[in-house]
Short mmCIF file of N, CA, C and O in Angstrom, two decimals:
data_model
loop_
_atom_site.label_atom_id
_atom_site.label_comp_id
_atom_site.label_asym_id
_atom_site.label_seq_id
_atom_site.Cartn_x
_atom_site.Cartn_y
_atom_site.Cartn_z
N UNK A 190 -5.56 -28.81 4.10
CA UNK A 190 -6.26 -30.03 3.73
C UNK A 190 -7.43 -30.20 4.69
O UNK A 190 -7.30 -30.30 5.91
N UNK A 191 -8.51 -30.22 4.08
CA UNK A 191 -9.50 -30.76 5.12
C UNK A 191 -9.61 -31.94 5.69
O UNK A 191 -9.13 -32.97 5.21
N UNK A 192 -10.40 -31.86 7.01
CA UNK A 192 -10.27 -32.82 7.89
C UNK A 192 -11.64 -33.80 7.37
O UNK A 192 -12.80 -33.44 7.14
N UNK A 193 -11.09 -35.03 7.29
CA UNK A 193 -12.20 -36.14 6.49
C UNK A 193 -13.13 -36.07 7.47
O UNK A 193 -12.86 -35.73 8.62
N UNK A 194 -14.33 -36.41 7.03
CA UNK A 194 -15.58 -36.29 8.19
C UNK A 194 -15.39 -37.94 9.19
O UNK A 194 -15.97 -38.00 10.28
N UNK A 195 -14.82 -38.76 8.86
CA UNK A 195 -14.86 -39.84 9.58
C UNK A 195 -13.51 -39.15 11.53
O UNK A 195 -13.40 -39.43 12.72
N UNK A 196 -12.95 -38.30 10.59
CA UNK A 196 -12.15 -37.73 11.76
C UNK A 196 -12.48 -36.85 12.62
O UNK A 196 -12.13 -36.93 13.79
N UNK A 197 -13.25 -35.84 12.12
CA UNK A 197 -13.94 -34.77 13.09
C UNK A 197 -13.88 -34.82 14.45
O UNK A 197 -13.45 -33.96 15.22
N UNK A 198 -14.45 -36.20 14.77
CA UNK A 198 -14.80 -35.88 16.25
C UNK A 198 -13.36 -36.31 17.20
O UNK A 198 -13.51 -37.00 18.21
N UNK A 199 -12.18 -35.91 16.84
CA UNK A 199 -10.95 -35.60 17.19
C UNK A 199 -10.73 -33.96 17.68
O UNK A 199 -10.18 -33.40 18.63
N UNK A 200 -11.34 -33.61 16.68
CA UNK A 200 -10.99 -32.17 16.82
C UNK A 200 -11.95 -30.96 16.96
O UNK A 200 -12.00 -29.79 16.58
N UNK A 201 -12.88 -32.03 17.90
CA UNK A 201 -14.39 -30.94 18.77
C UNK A 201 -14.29 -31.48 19.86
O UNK A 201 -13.81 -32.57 20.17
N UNK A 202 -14.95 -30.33 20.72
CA UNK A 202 -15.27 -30.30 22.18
C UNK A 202 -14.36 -29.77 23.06
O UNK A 202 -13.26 -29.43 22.61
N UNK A 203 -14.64 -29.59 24.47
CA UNK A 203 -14.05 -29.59 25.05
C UNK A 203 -12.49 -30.05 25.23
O UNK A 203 -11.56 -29.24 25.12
N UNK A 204 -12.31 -31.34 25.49
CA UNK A 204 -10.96 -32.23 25.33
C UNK A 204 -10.33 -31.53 24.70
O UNK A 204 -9.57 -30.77 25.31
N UNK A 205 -10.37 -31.48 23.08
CA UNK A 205 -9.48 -30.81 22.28
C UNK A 205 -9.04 -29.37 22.32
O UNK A 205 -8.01 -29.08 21.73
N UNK A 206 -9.61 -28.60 22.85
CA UNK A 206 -9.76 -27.36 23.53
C UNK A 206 -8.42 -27.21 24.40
O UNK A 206 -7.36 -26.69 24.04
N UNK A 207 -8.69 -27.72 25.50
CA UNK A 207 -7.78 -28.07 26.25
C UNK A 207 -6.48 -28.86 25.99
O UNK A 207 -5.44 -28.83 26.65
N UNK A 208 -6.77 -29.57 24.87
CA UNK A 208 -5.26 -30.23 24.01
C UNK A 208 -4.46 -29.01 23.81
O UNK A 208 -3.47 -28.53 24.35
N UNK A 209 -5.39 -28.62 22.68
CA UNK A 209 -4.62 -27.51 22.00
C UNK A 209 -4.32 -25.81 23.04
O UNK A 209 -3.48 -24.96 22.73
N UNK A 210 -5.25 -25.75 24.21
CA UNK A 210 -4.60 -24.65 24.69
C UNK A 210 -2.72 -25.49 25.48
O UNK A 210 -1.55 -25.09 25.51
N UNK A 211 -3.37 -26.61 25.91
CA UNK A 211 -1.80 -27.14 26.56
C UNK A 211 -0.61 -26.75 25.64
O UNK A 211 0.40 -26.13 25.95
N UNK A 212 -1.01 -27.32 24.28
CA UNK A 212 0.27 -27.40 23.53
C UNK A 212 0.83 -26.07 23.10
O UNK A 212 2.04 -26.00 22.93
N UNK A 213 0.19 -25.17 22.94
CA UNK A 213 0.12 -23.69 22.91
C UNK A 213 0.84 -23.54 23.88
O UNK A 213 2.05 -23.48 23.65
N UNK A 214 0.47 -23.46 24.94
CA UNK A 214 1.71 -22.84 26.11
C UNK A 214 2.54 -23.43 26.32
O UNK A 214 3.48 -22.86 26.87
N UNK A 215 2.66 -24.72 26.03
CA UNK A 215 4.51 -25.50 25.94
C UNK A 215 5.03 -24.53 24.92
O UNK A 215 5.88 -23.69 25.22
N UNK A 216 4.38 -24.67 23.38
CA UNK A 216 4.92 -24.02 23.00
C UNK A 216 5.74 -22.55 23.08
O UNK A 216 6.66 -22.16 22.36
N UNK A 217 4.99 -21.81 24.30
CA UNK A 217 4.93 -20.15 24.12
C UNK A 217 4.17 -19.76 23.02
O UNK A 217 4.73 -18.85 22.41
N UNK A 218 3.28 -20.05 22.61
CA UNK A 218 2.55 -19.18 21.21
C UNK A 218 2.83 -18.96 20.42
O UNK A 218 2.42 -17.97 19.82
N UNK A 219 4.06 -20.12 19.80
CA UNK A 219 5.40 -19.52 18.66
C UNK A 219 5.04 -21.60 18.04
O UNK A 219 4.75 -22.72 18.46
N UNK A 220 5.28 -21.00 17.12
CA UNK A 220 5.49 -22.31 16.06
C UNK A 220 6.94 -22.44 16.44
O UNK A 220 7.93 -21.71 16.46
N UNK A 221 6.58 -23.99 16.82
CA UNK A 221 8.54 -24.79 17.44
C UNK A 221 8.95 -25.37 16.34
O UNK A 221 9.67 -26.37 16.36
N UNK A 222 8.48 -24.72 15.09
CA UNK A 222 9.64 -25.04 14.39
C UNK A 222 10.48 -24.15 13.74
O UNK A 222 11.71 -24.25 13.73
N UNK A 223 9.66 -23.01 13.03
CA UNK A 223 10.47 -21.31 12.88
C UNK A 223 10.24 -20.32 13.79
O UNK A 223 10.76 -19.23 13.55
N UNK A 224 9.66 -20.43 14.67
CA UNK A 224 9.30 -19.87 15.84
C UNK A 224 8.13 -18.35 15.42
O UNK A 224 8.15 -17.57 16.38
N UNK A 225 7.58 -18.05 14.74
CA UNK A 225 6.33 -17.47 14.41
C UNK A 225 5.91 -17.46 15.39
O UNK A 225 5.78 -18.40 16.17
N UNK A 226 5.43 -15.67 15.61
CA UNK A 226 4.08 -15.81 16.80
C UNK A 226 2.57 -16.03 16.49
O UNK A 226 1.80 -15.75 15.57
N UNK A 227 2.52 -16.46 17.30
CA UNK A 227 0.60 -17.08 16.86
C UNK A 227 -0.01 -15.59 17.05
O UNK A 227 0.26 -14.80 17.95
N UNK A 228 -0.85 -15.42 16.04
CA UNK A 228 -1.97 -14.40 15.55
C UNK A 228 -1.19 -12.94 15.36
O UNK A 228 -1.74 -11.85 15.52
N UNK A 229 0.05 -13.10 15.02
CA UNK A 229 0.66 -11.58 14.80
C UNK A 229 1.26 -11.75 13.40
O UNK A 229 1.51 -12.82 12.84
N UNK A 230 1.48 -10.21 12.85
CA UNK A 230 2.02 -10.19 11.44
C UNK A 230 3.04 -10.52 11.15
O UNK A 230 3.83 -10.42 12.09
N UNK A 231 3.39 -10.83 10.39
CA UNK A 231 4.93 -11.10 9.94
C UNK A 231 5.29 -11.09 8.67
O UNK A 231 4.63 -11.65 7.79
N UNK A 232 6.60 -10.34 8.43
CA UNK A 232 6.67 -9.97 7.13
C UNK A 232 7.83 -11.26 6.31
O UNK A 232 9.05 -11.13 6.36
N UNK A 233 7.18 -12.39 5.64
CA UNK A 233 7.68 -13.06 5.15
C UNK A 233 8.32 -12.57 4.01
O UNK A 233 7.87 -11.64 3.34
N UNK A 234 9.79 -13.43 3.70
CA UNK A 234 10.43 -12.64 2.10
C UNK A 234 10.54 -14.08 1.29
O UNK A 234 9.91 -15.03 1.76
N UNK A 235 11.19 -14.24 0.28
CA UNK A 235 11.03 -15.17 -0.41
C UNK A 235 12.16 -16.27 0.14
O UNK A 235 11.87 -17.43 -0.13
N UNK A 236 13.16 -16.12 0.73
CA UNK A 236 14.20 -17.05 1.55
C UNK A 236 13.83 -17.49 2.66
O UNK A 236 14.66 -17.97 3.44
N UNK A 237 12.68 -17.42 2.92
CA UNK A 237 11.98 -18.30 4.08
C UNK A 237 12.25 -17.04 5.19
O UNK A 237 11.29 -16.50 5.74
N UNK A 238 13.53 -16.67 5.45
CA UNK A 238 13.29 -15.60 6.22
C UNK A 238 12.09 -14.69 7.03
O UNK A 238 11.53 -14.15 6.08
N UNK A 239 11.52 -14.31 8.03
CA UNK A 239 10.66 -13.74 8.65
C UNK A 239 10.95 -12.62 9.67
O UNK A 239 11.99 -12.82 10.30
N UNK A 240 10.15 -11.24 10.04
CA UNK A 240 10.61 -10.89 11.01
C UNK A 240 8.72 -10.23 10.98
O UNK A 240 7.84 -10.39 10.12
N UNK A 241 8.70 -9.65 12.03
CA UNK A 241 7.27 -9.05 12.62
C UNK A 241 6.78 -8.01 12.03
O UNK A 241 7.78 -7.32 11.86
N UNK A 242 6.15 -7.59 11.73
CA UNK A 242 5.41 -6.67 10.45
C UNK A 242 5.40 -5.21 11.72
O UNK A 242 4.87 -5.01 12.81
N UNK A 243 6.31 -4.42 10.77
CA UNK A 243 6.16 -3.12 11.36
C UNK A 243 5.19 -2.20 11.73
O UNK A 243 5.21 -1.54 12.77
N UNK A 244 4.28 -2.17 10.77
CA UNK A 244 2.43 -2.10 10.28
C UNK A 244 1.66 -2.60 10.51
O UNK A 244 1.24 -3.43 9.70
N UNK A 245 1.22 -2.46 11.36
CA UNK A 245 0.28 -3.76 12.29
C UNK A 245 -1.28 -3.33 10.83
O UNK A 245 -1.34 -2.38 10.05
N UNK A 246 -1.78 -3.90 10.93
CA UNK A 246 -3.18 -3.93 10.18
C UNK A 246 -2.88 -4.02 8.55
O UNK A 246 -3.66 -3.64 7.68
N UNK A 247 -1.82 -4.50 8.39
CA UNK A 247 -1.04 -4.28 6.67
C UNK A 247 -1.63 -5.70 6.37
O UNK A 247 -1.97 -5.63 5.19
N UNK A 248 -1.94 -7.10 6.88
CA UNK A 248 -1.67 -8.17 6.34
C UNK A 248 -2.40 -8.64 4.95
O UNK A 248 -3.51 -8.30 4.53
N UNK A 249 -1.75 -9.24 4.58
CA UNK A 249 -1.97 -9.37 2.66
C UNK A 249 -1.02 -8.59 1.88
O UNK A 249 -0.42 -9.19 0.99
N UNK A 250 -0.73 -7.05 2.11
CA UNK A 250 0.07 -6.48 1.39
C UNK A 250 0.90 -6.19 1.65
O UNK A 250 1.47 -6.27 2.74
N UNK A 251 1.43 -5.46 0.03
CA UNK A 251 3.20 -6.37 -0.01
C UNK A 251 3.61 -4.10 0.25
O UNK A 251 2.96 -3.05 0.21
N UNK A 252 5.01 -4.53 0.51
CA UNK A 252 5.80 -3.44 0.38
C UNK A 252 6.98 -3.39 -0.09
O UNK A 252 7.25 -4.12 -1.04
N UNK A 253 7.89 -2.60 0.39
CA UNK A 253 9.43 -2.37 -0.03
C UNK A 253 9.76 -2.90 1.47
O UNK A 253 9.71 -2.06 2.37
N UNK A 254 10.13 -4.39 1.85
CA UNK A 254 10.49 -4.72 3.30
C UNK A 254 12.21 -5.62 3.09
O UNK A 254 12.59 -6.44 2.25
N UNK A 255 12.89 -5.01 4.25
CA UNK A 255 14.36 -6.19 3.71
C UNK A 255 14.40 -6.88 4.79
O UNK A 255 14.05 -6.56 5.93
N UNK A 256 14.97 -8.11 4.28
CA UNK A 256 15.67 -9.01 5.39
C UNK A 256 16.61 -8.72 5.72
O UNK A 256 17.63 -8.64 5.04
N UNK A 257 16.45 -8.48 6.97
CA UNK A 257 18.29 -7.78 7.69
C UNK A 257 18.87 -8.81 8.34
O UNK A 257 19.64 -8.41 9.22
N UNK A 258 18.79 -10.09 8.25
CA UNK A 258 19.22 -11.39 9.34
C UNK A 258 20.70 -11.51 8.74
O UNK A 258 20.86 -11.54 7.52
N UNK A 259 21.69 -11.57 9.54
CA UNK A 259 22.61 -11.39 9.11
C UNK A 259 23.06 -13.13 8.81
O UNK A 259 24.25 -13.20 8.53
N UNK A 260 22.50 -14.18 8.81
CA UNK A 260 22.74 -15.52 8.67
C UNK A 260 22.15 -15.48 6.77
O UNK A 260 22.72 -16.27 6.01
N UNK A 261 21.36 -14.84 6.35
CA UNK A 261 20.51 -14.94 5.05
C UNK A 261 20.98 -14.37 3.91
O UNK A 261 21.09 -13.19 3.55
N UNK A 262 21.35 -15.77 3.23
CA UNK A 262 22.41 -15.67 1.88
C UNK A 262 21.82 -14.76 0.85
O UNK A 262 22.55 -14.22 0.02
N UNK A 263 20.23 -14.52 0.88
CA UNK A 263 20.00 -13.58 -0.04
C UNK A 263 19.73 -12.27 0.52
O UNK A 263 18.85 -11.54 0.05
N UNK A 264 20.58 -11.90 1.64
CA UNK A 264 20.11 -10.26 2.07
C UNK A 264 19.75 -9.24 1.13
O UNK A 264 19.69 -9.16 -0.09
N UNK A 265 19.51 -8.46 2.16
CA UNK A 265 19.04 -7.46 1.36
C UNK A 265 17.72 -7.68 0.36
O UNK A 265 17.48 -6.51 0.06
N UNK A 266 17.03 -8.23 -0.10
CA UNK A 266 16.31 -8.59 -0.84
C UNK A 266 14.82 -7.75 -0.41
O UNK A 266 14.37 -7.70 0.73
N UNK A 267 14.38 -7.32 -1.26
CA UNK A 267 12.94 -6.68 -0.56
C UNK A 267 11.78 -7.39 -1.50
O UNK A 267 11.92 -8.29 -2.33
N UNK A 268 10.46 -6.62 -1.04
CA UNK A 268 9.26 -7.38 -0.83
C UNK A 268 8.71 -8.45 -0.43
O UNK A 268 8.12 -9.32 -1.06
N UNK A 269 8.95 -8.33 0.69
CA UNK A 269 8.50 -9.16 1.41
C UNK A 269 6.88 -9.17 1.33
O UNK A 269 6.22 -8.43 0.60
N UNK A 270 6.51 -9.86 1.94
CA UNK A 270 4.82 -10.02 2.47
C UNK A 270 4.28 -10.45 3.50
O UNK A 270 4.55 -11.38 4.27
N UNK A 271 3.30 -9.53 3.45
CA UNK A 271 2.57 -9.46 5.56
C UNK A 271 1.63 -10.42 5.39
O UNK A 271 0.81 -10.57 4.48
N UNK A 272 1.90 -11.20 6.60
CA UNK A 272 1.02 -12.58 6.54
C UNK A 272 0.47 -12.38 8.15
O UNK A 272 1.01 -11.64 8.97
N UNK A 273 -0.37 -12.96 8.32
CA UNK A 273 -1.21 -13.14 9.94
C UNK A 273 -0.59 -14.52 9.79
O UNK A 273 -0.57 -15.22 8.77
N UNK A 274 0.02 -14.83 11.24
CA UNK A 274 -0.02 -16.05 11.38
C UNK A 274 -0.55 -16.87 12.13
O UNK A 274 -1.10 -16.14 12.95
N UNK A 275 -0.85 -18.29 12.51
CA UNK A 275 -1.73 -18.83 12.82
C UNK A 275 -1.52 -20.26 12.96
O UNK A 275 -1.57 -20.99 11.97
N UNK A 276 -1.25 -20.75 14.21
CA UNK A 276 -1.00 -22.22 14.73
C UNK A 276 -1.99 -22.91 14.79
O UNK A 276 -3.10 -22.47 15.09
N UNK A 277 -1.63 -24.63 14.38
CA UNK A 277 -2.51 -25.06 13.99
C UNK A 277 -1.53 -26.22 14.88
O UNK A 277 -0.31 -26.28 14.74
N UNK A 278 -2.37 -27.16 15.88
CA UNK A 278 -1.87 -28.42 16.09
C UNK A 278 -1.33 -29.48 15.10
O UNK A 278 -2.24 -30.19 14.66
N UNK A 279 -0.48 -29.68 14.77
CA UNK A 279 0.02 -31.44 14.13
C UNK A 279 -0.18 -32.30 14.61
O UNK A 279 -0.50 -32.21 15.80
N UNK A 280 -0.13 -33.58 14.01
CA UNK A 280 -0.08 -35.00 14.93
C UNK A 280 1.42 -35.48 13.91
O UNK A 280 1.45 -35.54 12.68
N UNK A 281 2.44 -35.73 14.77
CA UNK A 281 3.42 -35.88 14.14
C UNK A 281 3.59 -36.95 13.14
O UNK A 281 4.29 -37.16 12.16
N UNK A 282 2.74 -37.46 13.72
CA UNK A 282 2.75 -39.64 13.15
C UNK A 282 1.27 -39.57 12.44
O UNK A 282 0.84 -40.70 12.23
N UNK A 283 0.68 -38.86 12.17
CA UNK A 283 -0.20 -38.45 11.36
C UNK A 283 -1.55 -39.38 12.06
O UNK A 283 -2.35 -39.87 11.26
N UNK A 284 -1.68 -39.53 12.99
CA UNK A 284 -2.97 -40.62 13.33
C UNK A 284 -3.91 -39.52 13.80
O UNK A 284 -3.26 -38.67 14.41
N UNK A 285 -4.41 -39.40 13.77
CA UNK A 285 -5.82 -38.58 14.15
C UNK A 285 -6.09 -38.49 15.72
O UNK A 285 -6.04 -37.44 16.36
N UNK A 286 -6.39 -39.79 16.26
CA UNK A 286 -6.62 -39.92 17.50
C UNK A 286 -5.52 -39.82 18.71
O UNK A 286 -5.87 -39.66 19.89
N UNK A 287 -3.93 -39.94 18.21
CA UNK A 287 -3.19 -40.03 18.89
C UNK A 287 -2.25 -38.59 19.88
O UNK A 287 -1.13 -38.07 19.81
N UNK A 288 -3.35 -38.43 20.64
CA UNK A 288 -3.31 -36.92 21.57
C UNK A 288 -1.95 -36.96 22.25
O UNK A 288 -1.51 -35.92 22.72
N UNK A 289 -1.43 -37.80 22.31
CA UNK A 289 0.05 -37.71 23.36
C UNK A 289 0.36 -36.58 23.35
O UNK A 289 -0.13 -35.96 22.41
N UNK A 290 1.28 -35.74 24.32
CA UNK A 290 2.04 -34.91 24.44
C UNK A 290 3.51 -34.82 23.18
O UNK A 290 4.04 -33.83 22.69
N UNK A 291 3.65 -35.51 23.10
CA UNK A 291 4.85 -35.93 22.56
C UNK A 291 4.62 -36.34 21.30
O UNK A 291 5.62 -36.74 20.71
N UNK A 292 3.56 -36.36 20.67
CA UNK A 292 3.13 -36.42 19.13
C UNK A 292 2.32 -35.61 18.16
O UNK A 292 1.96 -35.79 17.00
N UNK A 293 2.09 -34.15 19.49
CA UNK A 293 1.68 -33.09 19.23
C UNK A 293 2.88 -32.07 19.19
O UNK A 293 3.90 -31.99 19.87
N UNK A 294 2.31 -31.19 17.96
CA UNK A 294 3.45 -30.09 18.29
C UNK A 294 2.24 -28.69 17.76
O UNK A 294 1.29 -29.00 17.04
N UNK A 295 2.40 -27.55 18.12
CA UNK A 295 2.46 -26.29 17.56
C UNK A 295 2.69 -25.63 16.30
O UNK A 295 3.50 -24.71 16.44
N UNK A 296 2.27 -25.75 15.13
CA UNK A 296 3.21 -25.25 13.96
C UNK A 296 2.56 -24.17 13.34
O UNK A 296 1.35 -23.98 13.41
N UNK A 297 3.45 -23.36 12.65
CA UNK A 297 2.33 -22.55 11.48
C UNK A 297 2.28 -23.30 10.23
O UNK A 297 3.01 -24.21 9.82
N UNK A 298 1.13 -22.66 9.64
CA UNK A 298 0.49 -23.13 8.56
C UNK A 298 1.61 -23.73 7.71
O UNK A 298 1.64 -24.95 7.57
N UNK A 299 2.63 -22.88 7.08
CA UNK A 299 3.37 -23.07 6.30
C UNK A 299 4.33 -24.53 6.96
O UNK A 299 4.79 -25.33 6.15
N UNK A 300 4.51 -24.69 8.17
CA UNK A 300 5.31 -26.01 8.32
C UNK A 300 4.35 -27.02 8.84
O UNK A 300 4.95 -28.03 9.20
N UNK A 301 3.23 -27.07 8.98
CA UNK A 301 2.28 -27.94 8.94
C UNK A 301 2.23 -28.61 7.54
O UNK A 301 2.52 -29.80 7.49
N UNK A 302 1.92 -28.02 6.50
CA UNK A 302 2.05 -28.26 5.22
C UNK A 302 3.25 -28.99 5.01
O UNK A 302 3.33 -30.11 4.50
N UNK A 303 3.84 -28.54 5.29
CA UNK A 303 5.51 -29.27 5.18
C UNK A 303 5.55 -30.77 5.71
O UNK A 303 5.38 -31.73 4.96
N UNK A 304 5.70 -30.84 6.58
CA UNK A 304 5.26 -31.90 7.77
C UNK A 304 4.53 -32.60 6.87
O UNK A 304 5.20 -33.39 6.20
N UNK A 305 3.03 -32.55 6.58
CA UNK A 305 2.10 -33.33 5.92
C UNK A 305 2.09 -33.30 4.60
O UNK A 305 1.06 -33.69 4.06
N UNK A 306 3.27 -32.82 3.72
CA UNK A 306 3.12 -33.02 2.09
C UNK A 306 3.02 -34.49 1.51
O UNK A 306 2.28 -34.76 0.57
N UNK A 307 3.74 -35.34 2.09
CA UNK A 307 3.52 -36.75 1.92
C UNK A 307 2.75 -36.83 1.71
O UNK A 307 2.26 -36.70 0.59
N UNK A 308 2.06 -37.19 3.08
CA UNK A 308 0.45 -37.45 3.33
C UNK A 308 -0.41 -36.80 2.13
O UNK A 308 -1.08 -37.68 1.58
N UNK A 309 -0.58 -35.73 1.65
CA UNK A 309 -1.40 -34.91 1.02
C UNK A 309 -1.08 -35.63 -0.36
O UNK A 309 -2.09 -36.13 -0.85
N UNK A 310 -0.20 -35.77 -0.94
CA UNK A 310 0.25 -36.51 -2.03
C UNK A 310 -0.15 -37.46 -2.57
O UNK A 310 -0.53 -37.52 -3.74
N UNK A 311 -0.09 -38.77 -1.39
CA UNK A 311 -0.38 -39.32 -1.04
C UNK A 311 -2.27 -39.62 -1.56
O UNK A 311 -2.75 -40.36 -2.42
N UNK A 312 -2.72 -38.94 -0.88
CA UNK A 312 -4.47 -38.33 -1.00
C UNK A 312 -4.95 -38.06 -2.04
O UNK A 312 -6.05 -38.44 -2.45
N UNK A 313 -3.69 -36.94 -2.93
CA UNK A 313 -4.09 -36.78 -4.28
C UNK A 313 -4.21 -37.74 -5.13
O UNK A 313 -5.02 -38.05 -6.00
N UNK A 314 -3.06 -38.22 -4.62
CA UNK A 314 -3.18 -39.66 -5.82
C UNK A 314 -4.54 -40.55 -5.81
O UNK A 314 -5.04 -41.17 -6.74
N UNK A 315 -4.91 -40.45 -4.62
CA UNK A 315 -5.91 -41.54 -4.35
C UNK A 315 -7.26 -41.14 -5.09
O UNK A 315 -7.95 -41.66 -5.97
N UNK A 316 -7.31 -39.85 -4.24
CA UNK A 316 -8.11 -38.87 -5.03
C UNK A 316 -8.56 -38.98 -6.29
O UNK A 316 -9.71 -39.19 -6.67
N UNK A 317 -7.35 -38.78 -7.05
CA UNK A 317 -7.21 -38.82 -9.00
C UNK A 317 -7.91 -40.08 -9.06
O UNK A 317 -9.12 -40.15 -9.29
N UNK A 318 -7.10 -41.17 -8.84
CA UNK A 318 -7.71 -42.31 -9.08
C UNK A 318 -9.11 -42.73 -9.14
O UNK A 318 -9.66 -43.32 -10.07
N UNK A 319 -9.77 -42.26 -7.71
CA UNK A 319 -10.70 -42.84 -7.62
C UNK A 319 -11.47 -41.58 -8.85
O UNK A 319 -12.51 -42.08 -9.27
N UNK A 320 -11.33 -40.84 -9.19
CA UNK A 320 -12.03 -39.91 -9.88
C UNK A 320 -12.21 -40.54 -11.41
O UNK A 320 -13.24 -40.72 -12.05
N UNK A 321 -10.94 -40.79 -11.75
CA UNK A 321 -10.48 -41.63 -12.99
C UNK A 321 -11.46 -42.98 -13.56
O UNK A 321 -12.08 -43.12 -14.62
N UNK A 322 -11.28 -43.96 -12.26
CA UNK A 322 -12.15 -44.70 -12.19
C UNK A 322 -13.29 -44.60 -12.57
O UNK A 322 -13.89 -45.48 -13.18
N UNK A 323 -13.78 -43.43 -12.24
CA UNK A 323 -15.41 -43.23 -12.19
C UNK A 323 -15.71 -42.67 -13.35
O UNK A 323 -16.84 -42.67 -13.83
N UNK A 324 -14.72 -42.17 -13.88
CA UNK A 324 -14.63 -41.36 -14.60
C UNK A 324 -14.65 -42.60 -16.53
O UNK A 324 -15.25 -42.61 -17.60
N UNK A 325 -13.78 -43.24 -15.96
CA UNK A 325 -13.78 -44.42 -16.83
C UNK A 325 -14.77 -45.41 -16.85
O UNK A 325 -15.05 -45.90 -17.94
N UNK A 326 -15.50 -45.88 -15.54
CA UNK A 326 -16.99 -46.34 -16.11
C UNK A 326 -17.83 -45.76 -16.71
O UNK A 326 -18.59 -46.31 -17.52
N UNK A 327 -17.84 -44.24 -16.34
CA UNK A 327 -19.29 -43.22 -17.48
C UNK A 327 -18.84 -43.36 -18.74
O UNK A 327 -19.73 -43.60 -19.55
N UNK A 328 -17.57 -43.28 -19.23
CA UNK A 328 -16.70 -43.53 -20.32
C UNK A 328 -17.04 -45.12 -21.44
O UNK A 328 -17.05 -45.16 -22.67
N UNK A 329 -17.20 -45.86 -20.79
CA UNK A 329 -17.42 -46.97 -21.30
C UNK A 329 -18.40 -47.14 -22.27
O UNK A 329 -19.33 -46.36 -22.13
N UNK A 330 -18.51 -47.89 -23.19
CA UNK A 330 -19.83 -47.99 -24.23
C UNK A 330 -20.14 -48.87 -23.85
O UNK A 330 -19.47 -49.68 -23.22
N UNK A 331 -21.48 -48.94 -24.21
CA UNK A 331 -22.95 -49.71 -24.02
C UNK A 331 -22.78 -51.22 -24.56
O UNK A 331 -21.71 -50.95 -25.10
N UNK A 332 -22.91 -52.19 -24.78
CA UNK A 332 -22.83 -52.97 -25.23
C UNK A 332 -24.13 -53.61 -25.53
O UNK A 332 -24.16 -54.68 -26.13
#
């Protein structure tokens, strides 16, 4: 989701730089919530399951890959897919400005999304609407 232009200047300069290298190394470079390493491959399967891409320079394509986790009700399962992954700060409480330690976390893409589906929902709707709206005055006849 893009960042609205009224928010931007949250997430330039210096300051934020330094936000986000902090939270990075609390983290270790791993998304704290499936633990993903930041900027390495990983071969995702369709049970959420993950492990590190054997093939370094493969990402995007798919192969014959299994999940061997012995906790994962759909073992065995192949094709997986090589993804780069890539941490992205959250704000847990969704405020823009609110840098705390403790309302920042580390995540990858995929549980960032998660985290913020509400919110995004949320947006769409608003979104539609206001589109609708507008959409329904050009609509209108002349009188």
């Amino acid at each position: 989701m893009p960042i609205r232009p009224e928010h931007r200047h949250h997430y330039r300069g210096k300051h934020w730089r330094e936000i986000r290298e902090t939270i990075l190394a609390r983290a270790g470079h791993c998304c704290e919530e499936c633990g993903r390493p930041n900027r390495r491959e990983v071969c995702v399967f369709p049970c959420g399951c993950w492990e590190i891409a054997r093939t370094p320079g493969y990402a995007g394509g798919r192969g014959v890959w299994f999940c061997r986790r012995t906790t994962c009700e759909a073992r065995n399962h192949e094709h997986g897919r090589v993804v780069r992954t890539v941490l992205t700060i959250a704000h847990i409480n969704h405020v823009p400005g609110d840098d705390r330690d403790e309302n920042l976390a580390a995540l990858c893409q995929r549980d960032h999304l998660r985290l913020d589906r509400a919110q995004h929902a949320v947006s769409a709707r608003e979104t539609r609407n206001r589109k609708r709206g507008i959409i329904e005055i050009l609509a209108e006849p002349e009188v």
